[in-house]
Amino acid sequence: ELADFTADAGLDVQQLDGQRSQLEAYAQRLQADRESVSGVSTDEELLNMLQVERALQAASRFISSVDDSFNEIMRIIP
């Protein structure tokens, strides 16, 4: 019985050591992920996205205006 208990305890220690190693590796990965995005400002990124959206809207209005002018010219020319 003592041999079984000792063997079981040894297996438990090995399993727990493996789990600890996995958790440490996971924690290191999470830390690296956090550090990779820590310099990103969500407010700044949102402002950049809004600027791009407004530029696209302006380009769309310009293209629409050119298209309307072209259609008008084509209508005038017989």
mmCIF file of N, CA and C in Angstrom, residues 2 4 12 21 31 35 38 46 49-51 55-57 60-61 68-70 77:
data_model
loop_
_atom_site.group_PDB
_atom_site.id
_atom_site.type_symbol
_atom_site.label_atom_id
_atom_site.label_comp_id
_atom_site.label_asym_id
_atom_site.label_seq_id
_atom_site.Cartn_x
_atom_site.Cartn_y
_atom_site.Cartn_z
ATOM 1 N N LEU A 2 1.906 1.260 0.751
ATOM 2 C CA LEU A 2 2.773 2.434 0.792
ATOM 3 C C LEU A 2 3.409 2.670 -0.566
ATOM 4 N N ASP A 4 2.040 1.885 -3.481
ATOM 5 C CA ASP A 4 0.990 2.437 -4.340
ATOM 6 C C ASP A 4 0.765 3.915 -4.043
ATOM 7 N N ASP A 12 0.910 12.252 -9.390
ATOM 8 C CA ASP A 12 0.214 13.522 -9.169
ATOM 9 C C ASP A 12 1.178 14.695 -9.275
ATOM 10 N N SER A 21 3.740 24.076 -15.803
ATOM 11 C CA SER A 21 4.550 24.505 -16.951
ATOM 12 C C SER A 21 3.666 25.052 -18.065
ATOM 13 N N GLN A 31 1.095 37.698 -21.663
ATOM 14 C CA GLN A 31 1.877 38.897 -21.380
ATOM 15 C C GLN A 31 2.436 39.480 -22.672
ATOM 16 N N GLU A 35 1.536 43.147 -24.232
ATOM 17 C CA GLU A 35 2.583 44.118 -24.542
ATOM 18 C C GLU A 35 2.554 44.530 -26.010
ATOM 19 N N SER A 38 -0.274 47.141 -26.148
ATOM 20 C CA SER A 38 -0.373 48.145 -25.088
ATOM 21 C C SER A 38 -0.143 49.553 -25.600
ATOM 22 N N LEU A 46 -9.884 55.085 -33.497
ATOM 23 C CA LEU A 46 -11.237 55.479 -33.888
ATOM 24 C C LEU A 46 -11.203 56.776 -34.685
ATOM 25 N N MET A 49 -10.042 56.019 -38.150
ATOM 26 C CA MET A 49 -11.100 55.384 -38.938
ATOM 27 C C MET A 49 -12.130 56.419 -39.399
ATOM 28 N N LEU A 50 -12.470 57.369 -38.534
ATOM 29 C CA LEU A 50 -13.424 58.409 -38.912
ATOM 30 C C LEU A 50 -12.865 59.293 -40.027
ATOM 31 N N GLN A 51 -11.566 59.603 -39.973
ATOM 32 C CA GLN A 51 -10.948 60.406 -41.026
ATOM 33 C C GLN A 51 -11.001 59.675 -42.362
ATOM 34 N N ALA A 55 -13.035 60.821 -45.719
ATOM 35 C CA ALA A 55 -12.344 60.949 -47.003
ATOM 36 C C ALA A 55 -13.051 60.126 -48.071
ATOM 37 N N LEU A 56 -13.498 58.929 -47.709
ATOM 38 C CA LEU A 56 -14.231 58.098 -48.665
ATOM 39 C C LEU A 56 -15.568 58.730 -49.043
ATOM 40 N N GLN A 57 -16.235 59.340 -48.070
ATOM 41 C CA GLN A 57 -17.494 60.022 -48.373
ATOM 42 C C GLN A 57 -17.262 61.184 -49.335
ATOM 43 N N SER A 60 -16.619 59.868 -52.739
ATOM 44 C CA SER A 60 -17.868 59.389 -53.324
ATOM 45 C C SER A 60 -18.707 60.548 -53.858
ATOM 46 N N ARG A 61 -18.775 61.636 -53.089
ATOM 47 C CA ARG A 61 -19.531 62.810 -53.564
ATOM 48 C C ARG A 61 -18.885 63.397 -54.816
ATOM 49 N N ASP A 68 -22.623 63.040 -62.632
ATOM 50 C CA ASP A 68 -23.773 63.877 -62.993
ATOM 51 C C ASP A 68 -23.404 64.865 -64.102
ATOM 52 N N SER A 69 -22.226 65.476 -63.975
ATOM 53 C CA SER A 69 -21.777 66.437 -65.000
ATOM 54 C C SER A 69 -21.591 65.742 -66.340
ATOM 55 N N PHE A 70 -20.978 64.584 -66.324
ATOM 56 C CA PHE A 70 -20.772 63.829 -67.556
ATOM 57 C C PHE A 70 -22.118 63.474 -68.203
ATOM 58 N N ILE A 77 -25.054 67.133 -75.762
ATOM 59 C CA ILE A 77 -24.450 66.832 -77.070
ATOM 60 C C ILE A 77 -25.404 65.912 -77.833
#
